[in-house]
PDB file of C-alpha atoms and ligand atoms in Angstrom:
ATOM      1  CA  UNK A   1      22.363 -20.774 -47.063  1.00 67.00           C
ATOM      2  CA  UNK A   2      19.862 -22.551 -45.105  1.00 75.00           C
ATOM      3  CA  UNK A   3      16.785 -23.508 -46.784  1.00 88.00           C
ATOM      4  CA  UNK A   4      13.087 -23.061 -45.840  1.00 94.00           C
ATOM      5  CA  UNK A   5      12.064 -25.418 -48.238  1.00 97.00           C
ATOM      6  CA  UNK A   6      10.858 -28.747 -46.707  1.00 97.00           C
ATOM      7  CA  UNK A   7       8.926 -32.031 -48.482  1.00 98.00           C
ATOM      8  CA  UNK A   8       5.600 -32.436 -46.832  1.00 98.00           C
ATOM      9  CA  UNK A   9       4.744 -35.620 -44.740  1.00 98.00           C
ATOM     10  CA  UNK A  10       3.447 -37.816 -47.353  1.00 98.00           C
ATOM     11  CA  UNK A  11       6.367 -36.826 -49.578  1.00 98.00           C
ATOM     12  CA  UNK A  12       8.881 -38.002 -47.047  1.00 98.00           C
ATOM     13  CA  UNK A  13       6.794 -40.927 -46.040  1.00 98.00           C
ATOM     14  CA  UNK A  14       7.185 -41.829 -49.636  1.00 98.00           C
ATOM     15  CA  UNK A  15      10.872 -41.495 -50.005  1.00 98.00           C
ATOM     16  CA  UNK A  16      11.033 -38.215 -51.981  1.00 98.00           C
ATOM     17  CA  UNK A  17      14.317 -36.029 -51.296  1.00 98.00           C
ATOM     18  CA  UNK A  18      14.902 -32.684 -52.240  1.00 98.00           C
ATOM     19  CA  UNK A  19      17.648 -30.302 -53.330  1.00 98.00           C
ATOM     20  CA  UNK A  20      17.264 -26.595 -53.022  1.00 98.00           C
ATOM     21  CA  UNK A  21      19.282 -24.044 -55.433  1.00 98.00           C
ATOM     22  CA  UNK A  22      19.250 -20.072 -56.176  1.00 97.00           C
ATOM     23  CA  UNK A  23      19.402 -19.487 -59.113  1.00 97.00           C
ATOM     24  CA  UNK A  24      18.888 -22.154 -62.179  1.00 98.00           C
ATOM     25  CA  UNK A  25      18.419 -21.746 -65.912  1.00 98.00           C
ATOM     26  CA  UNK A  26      15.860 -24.677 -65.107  1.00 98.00           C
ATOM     27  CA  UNK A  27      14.790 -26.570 -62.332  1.00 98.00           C
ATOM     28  CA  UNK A  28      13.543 -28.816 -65.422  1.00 98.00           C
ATOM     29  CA  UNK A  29      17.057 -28.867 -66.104  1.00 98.00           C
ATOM     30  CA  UNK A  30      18.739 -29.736 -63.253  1.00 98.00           C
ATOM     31  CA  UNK A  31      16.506 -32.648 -62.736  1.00 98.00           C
ATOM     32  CA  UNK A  32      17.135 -34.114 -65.646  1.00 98.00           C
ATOM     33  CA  UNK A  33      20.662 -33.934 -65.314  1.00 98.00           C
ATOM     34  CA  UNK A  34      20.622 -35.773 -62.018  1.00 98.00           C
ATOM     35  CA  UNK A  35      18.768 -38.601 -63.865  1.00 98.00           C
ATOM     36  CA  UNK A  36      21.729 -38.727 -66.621  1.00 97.00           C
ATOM     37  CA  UNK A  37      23.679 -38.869 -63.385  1.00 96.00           C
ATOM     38  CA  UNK A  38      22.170 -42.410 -62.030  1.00 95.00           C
ATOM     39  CA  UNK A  39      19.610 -40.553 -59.570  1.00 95.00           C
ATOM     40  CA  UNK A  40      17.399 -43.411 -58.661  1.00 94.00           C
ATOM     41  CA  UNK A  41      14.397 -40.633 -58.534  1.00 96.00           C
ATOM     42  CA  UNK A  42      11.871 -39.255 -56.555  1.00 98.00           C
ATOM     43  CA  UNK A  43      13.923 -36.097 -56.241  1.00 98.00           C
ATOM     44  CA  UNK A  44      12.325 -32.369 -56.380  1.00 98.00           C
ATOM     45  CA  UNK A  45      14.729 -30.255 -56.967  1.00 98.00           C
ATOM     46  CA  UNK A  46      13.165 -26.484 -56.150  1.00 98.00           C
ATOM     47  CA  UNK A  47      14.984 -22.556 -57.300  1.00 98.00           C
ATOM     48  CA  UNK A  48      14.114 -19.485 -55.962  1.00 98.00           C
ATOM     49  CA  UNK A  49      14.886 -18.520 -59.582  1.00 98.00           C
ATOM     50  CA  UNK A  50      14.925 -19.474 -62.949  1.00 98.00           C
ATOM     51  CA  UNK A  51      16.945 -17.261 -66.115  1.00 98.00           C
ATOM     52  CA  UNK A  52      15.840 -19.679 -68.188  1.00 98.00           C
ATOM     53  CA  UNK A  53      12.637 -21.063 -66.956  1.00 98.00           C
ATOM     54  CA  UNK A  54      10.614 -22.722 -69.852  1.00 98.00           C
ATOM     55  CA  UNK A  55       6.723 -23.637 -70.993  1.00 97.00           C
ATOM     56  CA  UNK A  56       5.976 -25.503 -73.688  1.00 95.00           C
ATOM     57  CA  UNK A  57       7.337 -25.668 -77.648  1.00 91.00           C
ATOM     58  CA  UNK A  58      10.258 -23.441 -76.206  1.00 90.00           C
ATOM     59  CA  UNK A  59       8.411 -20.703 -74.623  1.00 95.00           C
ATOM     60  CA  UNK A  60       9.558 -18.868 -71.481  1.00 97.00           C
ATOM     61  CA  UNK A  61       8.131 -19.176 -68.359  1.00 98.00           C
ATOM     62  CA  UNK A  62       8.684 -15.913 -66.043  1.00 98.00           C
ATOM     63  CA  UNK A  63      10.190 -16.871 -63.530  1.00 98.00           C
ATOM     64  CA  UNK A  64      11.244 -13.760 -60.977  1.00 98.00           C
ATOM     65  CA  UNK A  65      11.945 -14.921 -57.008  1.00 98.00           C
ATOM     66  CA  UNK A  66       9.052 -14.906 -55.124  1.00 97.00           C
ATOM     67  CA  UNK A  67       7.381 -17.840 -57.054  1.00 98.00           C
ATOM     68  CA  UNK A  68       7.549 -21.218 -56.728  1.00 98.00           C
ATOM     69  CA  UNK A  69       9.798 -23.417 -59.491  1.00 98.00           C
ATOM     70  CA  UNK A  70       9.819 -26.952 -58.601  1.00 98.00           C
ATOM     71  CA  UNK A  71      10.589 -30.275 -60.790  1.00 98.00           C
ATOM     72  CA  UNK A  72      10.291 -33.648 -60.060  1.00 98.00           C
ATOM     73  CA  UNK A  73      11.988 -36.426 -61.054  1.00 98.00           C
ATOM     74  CA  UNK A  74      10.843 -40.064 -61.629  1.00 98.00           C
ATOM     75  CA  UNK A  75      12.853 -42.961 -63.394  1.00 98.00           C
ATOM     76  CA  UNK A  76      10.891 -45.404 -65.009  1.00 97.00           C
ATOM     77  CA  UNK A  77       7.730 -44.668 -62.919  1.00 97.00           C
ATOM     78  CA  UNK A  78       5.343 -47.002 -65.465  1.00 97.00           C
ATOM     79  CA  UNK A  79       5.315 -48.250 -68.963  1.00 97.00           C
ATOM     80  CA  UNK A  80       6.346 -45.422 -71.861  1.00 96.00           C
ATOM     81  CA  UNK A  81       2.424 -45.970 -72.498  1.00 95.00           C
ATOM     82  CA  UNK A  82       1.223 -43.661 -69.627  1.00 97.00           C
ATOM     83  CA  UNK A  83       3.966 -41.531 -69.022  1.00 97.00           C
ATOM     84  CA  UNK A  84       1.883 -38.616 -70.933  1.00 96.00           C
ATOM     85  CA  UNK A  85      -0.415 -39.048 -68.102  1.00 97.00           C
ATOM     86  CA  UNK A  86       1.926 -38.394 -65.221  1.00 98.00           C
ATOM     87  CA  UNK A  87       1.007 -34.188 -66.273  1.00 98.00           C
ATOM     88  CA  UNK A  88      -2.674 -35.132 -65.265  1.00 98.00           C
ATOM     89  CA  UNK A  89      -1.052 -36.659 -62.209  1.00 98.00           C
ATOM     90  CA  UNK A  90       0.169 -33.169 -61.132  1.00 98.00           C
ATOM     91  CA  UNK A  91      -2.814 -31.329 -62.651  1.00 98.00           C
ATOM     92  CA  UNK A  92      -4.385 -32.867 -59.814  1.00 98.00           C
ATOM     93  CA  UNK A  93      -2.044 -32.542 -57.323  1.00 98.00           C
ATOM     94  CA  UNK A  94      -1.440 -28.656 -57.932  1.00 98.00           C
ATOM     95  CA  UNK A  95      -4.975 -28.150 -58.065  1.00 98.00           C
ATOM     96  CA  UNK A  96      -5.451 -29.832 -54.783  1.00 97.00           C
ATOM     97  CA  UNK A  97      -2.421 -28.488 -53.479  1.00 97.00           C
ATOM     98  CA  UNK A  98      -3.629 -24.643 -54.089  1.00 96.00           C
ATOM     99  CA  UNK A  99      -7.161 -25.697 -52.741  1.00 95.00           C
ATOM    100  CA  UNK A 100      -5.667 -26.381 -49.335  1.00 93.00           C
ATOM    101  CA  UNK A 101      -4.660 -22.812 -49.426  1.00 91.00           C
ATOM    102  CA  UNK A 102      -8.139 -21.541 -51.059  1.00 90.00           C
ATOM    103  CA  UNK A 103     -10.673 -24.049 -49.726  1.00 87.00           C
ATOM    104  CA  UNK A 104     -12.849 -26.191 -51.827  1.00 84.00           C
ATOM    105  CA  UNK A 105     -13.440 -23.057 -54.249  1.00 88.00           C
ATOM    106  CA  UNK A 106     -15.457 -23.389 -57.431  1.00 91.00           C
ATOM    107  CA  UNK A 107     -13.039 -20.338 -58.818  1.00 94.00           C
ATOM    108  CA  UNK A 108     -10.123 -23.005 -59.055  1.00 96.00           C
ATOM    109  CA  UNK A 109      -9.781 -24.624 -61.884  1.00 97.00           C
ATOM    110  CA  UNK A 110      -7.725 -26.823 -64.974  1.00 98.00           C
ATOM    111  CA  UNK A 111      -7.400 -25.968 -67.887  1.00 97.00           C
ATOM    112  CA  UNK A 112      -6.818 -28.579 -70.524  1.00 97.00           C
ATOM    113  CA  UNK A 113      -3.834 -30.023 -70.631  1.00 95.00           C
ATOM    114  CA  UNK A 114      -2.996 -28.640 -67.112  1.00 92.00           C
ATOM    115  CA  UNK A 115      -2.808 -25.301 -66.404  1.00 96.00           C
ATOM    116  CA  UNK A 116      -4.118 -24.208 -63.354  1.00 98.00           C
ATOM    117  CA  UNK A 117      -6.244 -21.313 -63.198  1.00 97.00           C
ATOM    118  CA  UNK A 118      -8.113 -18.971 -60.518  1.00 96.00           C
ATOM    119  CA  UNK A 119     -11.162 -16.412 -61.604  1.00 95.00           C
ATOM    120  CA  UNK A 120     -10.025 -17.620 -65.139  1.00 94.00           C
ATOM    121  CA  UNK A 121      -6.329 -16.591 -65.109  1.00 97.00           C
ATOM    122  CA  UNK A 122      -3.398 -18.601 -65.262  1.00 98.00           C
ATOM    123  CA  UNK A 123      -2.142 -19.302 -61.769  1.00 98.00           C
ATOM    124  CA  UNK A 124       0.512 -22.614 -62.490  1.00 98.00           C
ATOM    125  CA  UNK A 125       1.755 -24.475 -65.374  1.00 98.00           C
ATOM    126  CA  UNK A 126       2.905 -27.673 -65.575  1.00 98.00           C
ATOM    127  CA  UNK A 127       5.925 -29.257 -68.364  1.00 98.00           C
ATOM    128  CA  UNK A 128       6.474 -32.736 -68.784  1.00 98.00           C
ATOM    129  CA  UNK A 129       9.742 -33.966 -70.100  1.00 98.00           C
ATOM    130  CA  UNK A 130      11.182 -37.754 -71.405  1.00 97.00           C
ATOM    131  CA  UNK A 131      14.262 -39.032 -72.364  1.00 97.00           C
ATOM    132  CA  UNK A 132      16.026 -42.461 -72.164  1.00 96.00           C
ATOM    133  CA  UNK A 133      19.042 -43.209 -70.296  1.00 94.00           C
ATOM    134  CA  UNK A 134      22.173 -44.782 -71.940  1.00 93.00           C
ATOM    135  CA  UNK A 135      21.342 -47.870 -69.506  1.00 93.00           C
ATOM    136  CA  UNK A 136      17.582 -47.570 -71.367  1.00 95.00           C
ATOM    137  CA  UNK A 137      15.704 -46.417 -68.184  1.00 96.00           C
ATOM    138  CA  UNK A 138      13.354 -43.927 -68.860  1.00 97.00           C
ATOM    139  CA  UNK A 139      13.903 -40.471 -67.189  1.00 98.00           C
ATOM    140  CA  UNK A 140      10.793 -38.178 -66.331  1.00 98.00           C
ATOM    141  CA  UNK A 141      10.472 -34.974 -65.191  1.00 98.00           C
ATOM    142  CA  UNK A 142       7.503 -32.849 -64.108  1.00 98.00           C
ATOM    143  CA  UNK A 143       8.316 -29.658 -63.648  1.00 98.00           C
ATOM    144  CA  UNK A 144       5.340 -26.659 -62.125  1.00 98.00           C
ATOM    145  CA  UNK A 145       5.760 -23.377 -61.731  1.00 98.00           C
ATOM    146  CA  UNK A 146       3.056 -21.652 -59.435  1.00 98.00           C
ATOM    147  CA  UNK A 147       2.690 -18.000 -58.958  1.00 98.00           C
ATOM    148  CA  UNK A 148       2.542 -17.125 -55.787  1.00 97.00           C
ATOM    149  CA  UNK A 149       4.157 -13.622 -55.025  1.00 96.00           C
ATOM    150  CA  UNK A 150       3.786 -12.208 -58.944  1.00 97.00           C
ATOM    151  CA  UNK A 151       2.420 -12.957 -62.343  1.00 98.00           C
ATOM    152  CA  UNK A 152       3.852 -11.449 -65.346  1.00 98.00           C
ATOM    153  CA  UNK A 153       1.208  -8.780 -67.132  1.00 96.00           C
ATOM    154  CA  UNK A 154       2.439  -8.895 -70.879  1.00 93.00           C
ATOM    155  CA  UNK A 155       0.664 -12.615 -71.451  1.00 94.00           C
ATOM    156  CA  UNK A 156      -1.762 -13.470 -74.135  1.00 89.00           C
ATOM    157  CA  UNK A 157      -3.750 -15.197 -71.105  1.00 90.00           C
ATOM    158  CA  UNK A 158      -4.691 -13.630 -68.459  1.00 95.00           C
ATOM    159  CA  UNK A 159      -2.267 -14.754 -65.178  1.00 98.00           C
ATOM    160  CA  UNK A 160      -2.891 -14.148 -61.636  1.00 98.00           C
ATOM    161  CA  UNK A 161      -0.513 -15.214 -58.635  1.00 97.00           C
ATOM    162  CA  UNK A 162      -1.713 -16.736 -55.026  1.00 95.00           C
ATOM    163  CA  UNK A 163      -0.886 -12.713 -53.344  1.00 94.00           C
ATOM    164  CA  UNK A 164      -4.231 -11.830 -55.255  1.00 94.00           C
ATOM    165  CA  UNK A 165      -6.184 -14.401 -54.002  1.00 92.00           C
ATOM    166  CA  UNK A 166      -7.794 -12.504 -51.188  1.00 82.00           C
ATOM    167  CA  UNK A 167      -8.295 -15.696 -48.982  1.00 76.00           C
ATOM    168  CA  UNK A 168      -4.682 -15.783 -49.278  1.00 73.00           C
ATOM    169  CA  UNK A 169      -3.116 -12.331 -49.473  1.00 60.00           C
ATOM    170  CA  UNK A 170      -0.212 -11.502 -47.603  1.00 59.00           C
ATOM    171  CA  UNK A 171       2.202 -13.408 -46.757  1.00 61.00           C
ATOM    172  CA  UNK A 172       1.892 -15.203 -43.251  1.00 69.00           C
ATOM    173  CA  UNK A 173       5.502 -16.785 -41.513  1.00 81.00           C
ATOM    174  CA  UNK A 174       6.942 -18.347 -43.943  1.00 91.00           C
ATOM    175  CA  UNK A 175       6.992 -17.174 -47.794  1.00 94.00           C
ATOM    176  CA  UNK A 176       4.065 -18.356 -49.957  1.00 95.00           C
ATOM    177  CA  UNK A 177       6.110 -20.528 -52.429  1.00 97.00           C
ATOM    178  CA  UNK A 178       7.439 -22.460 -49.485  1.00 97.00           C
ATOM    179  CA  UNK A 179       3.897 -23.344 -48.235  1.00 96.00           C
ATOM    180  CA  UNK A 180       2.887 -23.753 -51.417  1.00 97.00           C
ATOM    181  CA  UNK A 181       5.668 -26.867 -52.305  1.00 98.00           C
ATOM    182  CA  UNK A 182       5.050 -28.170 -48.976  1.00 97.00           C
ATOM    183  CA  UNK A 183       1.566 -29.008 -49.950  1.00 98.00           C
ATOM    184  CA  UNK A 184       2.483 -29.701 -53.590  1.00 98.00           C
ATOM    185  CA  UNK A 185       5.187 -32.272 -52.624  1.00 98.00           C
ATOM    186  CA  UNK A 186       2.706 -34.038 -50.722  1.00 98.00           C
ATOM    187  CA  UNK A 187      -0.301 -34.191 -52.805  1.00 98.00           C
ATOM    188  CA  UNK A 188       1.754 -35.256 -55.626  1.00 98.00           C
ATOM    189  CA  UNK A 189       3.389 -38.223 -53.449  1.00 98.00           C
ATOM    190  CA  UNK A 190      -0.488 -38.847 -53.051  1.00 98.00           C
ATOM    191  CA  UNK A 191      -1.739 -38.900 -56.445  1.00 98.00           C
ATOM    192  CA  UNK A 192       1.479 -41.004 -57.664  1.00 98.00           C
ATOM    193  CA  UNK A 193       0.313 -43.839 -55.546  1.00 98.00           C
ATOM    194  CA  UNK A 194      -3.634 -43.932 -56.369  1.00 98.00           C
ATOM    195  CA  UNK A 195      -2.351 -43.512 -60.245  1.00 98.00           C
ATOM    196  CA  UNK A 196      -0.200 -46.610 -59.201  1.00 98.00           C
ATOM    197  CA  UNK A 197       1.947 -46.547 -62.651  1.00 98.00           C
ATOM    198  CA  UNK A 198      -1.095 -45.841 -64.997  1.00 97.00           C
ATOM    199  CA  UNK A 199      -3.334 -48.763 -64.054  1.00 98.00           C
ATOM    200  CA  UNK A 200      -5.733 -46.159 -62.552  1.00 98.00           C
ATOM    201  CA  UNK A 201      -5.417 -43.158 -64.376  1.00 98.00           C
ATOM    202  CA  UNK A 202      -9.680 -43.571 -64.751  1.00 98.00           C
ATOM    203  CA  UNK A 203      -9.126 -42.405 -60.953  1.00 98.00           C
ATOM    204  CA  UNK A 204      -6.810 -39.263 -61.757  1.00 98.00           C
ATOM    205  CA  UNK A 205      -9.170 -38.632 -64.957  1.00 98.00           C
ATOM    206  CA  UNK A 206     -12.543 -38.776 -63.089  1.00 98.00           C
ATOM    207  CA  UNK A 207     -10.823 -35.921 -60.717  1.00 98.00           C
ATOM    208  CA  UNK A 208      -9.357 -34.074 -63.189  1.00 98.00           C
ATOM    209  CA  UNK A 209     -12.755 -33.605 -64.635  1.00 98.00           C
ATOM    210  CA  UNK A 210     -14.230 -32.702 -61.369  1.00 97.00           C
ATOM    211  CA  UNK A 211     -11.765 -29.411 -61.653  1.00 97.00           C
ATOM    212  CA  UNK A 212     -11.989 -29.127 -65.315  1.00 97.00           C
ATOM    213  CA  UNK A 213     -12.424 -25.583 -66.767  1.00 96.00           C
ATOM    214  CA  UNK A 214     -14.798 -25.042 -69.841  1.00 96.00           C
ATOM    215  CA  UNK A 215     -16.418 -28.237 -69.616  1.00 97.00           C
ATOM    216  CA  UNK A 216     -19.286 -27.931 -72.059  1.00 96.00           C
ATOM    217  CA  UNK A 217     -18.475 -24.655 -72.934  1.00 96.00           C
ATOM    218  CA  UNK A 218     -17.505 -23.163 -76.833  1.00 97.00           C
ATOM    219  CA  UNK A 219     -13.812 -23.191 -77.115  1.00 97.00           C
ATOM    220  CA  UNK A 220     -11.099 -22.879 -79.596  1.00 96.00           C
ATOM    221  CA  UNK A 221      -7.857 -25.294 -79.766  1.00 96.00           C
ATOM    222  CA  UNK A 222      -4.745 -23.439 -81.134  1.00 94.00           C
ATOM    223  CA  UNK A 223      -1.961 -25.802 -83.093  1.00 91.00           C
ATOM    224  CA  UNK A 224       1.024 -24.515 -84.963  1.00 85.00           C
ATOM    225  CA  UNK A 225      -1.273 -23.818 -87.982  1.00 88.00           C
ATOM    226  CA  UNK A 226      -4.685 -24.339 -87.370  1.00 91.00           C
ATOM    227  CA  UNK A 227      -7.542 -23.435 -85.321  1.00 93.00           C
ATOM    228  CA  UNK A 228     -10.237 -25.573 -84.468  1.00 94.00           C
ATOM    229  CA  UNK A 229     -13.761 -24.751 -82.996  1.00 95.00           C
ATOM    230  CA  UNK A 230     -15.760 -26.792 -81.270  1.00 97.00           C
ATOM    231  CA  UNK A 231     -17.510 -27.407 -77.868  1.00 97.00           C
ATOM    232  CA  UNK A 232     -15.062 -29.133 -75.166  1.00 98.00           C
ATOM    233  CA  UNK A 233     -17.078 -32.345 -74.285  1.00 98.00           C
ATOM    234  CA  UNK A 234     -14.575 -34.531 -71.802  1.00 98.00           C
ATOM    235  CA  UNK A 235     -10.901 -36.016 -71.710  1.00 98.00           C
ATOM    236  CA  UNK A 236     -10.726 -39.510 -73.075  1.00 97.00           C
ATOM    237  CA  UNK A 237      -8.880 -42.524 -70.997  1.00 96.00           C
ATOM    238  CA  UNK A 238      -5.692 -41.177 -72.558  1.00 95.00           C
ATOM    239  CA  UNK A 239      -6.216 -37.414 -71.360  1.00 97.00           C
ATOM    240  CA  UNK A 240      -7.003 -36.025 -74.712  1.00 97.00           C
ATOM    241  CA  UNK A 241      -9.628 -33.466 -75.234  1.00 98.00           C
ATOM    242  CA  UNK A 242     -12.677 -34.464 -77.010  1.00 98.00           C
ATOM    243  CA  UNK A 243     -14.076 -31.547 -79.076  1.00 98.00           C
ATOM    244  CA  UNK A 244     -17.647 -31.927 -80.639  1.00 97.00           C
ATOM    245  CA  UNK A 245     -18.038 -30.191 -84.073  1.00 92.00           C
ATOM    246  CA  UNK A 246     -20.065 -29.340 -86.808  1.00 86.00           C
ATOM    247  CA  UNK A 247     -18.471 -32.509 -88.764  1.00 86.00           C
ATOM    248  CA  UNK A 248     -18.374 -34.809 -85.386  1.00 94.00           C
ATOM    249  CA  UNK A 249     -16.053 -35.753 -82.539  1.00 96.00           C
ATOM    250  CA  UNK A 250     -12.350 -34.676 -82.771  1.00 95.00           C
ATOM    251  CA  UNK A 251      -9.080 -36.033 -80.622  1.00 96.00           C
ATOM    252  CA  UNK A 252      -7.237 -33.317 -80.012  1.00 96.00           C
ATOM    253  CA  UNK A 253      -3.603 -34.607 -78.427  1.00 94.00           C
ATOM    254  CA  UNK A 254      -2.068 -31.225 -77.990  1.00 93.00           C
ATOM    255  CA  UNK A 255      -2.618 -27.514 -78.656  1.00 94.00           C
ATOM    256  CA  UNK A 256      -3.870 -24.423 -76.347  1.00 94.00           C
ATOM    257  CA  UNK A 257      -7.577 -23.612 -75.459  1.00 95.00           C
ATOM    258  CA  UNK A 258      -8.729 -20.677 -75.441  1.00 93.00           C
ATOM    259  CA  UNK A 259     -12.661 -20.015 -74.441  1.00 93.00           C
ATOM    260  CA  UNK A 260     -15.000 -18.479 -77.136  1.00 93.00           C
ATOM    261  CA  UNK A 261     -16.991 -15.582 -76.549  1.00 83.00           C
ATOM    262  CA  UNK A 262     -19.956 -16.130 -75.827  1.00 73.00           C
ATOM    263  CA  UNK A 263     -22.520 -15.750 -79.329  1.00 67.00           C
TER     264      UNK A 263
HETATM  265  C1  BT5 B 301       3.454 -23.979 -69.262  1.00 70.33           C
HETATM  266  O1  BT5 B 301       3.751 -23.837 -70.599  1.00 70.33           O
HETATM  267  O2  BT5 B 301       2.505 -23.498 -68.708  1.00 70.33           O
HETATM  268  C2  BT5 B 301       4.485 -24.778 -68.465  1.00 70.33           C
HETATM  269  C3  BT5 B 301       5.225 -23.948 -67.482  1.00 70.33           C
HETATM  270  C4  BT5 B 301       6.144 -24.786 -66.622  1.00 70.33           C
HETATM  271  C5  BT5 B 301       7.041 -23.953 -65.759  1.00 70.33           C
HETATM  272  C6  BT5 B 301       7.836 -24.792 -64.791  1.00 70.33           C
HETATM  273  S1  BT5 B 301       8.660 -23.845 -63.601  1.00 70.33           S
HETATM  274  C7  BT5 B 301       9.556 -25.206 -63.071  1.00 70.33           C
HETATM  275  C8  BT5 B 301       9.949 -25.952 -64.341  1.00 70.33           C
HETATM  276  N1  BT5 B 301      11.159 -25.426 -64.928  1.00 70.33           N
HETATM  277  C9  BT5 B 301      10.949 -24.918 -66.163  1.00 70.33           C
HETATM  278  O3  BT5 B 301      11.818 -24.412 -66.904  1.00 70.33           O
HETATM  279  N2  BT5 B 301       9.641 -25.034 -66.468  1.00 70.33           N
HETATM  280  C10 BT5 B 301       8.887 -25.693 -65.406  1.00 70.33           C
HETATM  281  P1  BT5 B 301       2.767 -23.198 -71.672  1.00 70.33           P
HETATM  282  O4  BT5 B 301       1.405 -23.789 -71.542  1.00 70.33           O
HETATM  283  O5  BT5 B 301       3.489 -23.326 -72.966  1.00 70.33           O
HETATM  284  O6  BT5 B 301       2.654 -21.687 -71.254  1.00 70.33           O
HETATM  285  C11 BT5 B 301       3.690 -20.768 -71.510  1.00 70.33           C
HETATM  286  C12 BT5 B 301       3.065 -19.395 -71.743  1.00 70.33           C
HETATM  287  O7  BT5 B 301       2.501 -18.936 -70.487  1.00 70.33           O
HETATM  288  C13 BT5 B 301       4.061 -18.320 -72.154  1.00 70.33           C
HETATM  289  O8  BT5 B 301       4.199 -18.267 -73.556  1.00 70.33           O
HETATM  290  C14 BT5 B 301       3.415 -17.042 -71.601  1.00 70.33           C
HETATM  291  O9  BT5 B 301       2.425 -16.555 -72.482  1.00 70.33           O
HETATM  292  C15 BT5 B 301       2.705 -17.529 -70.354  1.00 70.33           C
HETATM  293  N3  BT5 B 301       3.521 -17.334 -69.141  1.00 70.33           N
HETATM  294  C16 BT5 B 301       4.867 -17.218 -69.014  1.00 70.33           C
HETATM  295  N4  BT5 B 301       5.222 -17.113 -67.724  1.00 70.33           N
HETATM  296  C17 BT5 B 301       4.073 -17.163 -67.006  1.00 70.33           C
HETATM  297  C18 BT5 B 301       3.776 -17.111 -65.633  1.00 70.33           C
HETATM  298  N5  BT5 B 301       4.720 -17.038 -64.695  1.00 70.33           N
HETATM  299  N6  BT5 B 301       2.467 -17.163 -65.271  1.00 70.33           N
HETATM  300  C19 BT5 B 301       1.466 -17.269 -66.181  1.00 70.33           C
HETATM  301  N7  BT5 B 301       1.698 -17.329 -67.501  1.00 70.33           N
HETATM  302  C20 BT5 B 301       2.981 -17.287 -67.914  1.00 70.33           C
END
């Protein structure tokens, strides 16, 4: 089968390579088992579909053909201190990546960690996995899904897919998820190098923000057994969402936002 797939400029430029497949359980996956292989990294490895296509804490990502599945992998890109950030790193890069499709659009935004959304509705998500090697090398794989033919309808949160974006709408010459990875391999290639292994993540942050959704605005963080309330006041030079409350500041390091109603 000949692929349409193809890295971007900046991606080559940078030494990426990528491997195209059908059908995976993962893309996630099948990165990480090239890094238990010895890759050296900067691999994508892109599906046209997943079976088994993953968010996080386990849950499933749909994952039909027509949307684009793409994981990168990285071997001991920086010190186990800022890998975390490396999801900000694509945050950015997807955002960015969409925008050259939609324009500088105030409707495009992240959602905390890094979802991407558009008119409010999920349009990407972003998983960030870690292991160790046997040789102690650190493998690290980003893997985004983008919706860019279809969105499923049965979510909690709303989604949405690029095909809706008017700007966008129907497909030109080559199939949206292709022109979509094209961008995305490049931008990320891009925002790798100004994060330049963590020592300027205030960079990545400080754009992040610029893109951030509810900034300011009531939300609520969902854990496993809690919720809290509060209002969404920044990101902190970790990435972690600072939530101002009745009782004070709170660190939140994980958990789903979801936007309160307004009183
Ligand atoms: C995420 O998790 O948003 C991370 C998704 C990462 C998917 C990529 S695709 C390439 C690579 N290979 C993988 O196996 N995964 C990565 P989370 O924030 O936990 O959101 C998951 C939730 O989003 C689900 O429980 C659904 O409610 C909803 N969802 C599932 N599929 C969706 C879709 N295609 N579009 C929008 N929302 C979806």
């Amino acid at each position: 089968m000949v692929s349409l797939f193809e890295l971007g400029e900046t991606a080559l430029a940078q030494n990426f390579r990528l491997v195209h497949l059908e059908k995976v359980s993962s893309t996630n996956d099948e990165a990480l088992k090239h890094g238990l292989a010895g890759e050296a990294g900067r691999l994508w490895v892109v599906a046209d579909e997943q079976v088994g296509g993953r968010g996080r804490l386990g849950r499933v990502w749909s994952s039909p053909t027509g949307n684009l599945y793409a994981s990168v992998l990285l071997i001991d890109p920086a010190l186990p201190l800022h890998l975390p950030e490396l999801g900000f790193v694509a945050g950015v890069a997807a955002a960015e990546a969409v925008g050259a499709l939609v324009g500088d659009n105030p409707r495009l935004g992240i959602k905390w960690p890094n979802d991407l959304l558009f008119d409010g509705a999920k349009l990407a998500g972003i998983l960030l996995e870690t292991t160790v090697r046997p040789d102690g090398k650190r493998i690290c794989v980003i893997g985004i899904g983008v919706n860019c033919d279809s969105n499923p309808l049965d979510t909690p949160y709303p989604a949405t897919a690029l095909a809706k974006i008017p700007s966008i709408g129907g497909e030109g010459s080559e199939p949206r998820a292709v022109t979509m990875f094209r961008h995305l391999s490049s931008c990320f290639a891009a925002w790798l190098e100004v994060w330049a292994e963590g020592k300027n993540f205030a960079q990545i942050r400080a754009k992040w923000l610029k893109y951030a959704a509810h900034l300011g605005q009531s939300i609520t963080i969902a854990r496993q057994n809690e919720r809290i309330e509060g209002i969404f006041k920044t990101i902190d030079s970790q990435g972690r969402l600072i939530l101002a409350g009745p009782q004070g500041e709170k660190v939140i390091e994980a958990g789903d936002v979801f936007l309160n109603a307004p009183p």
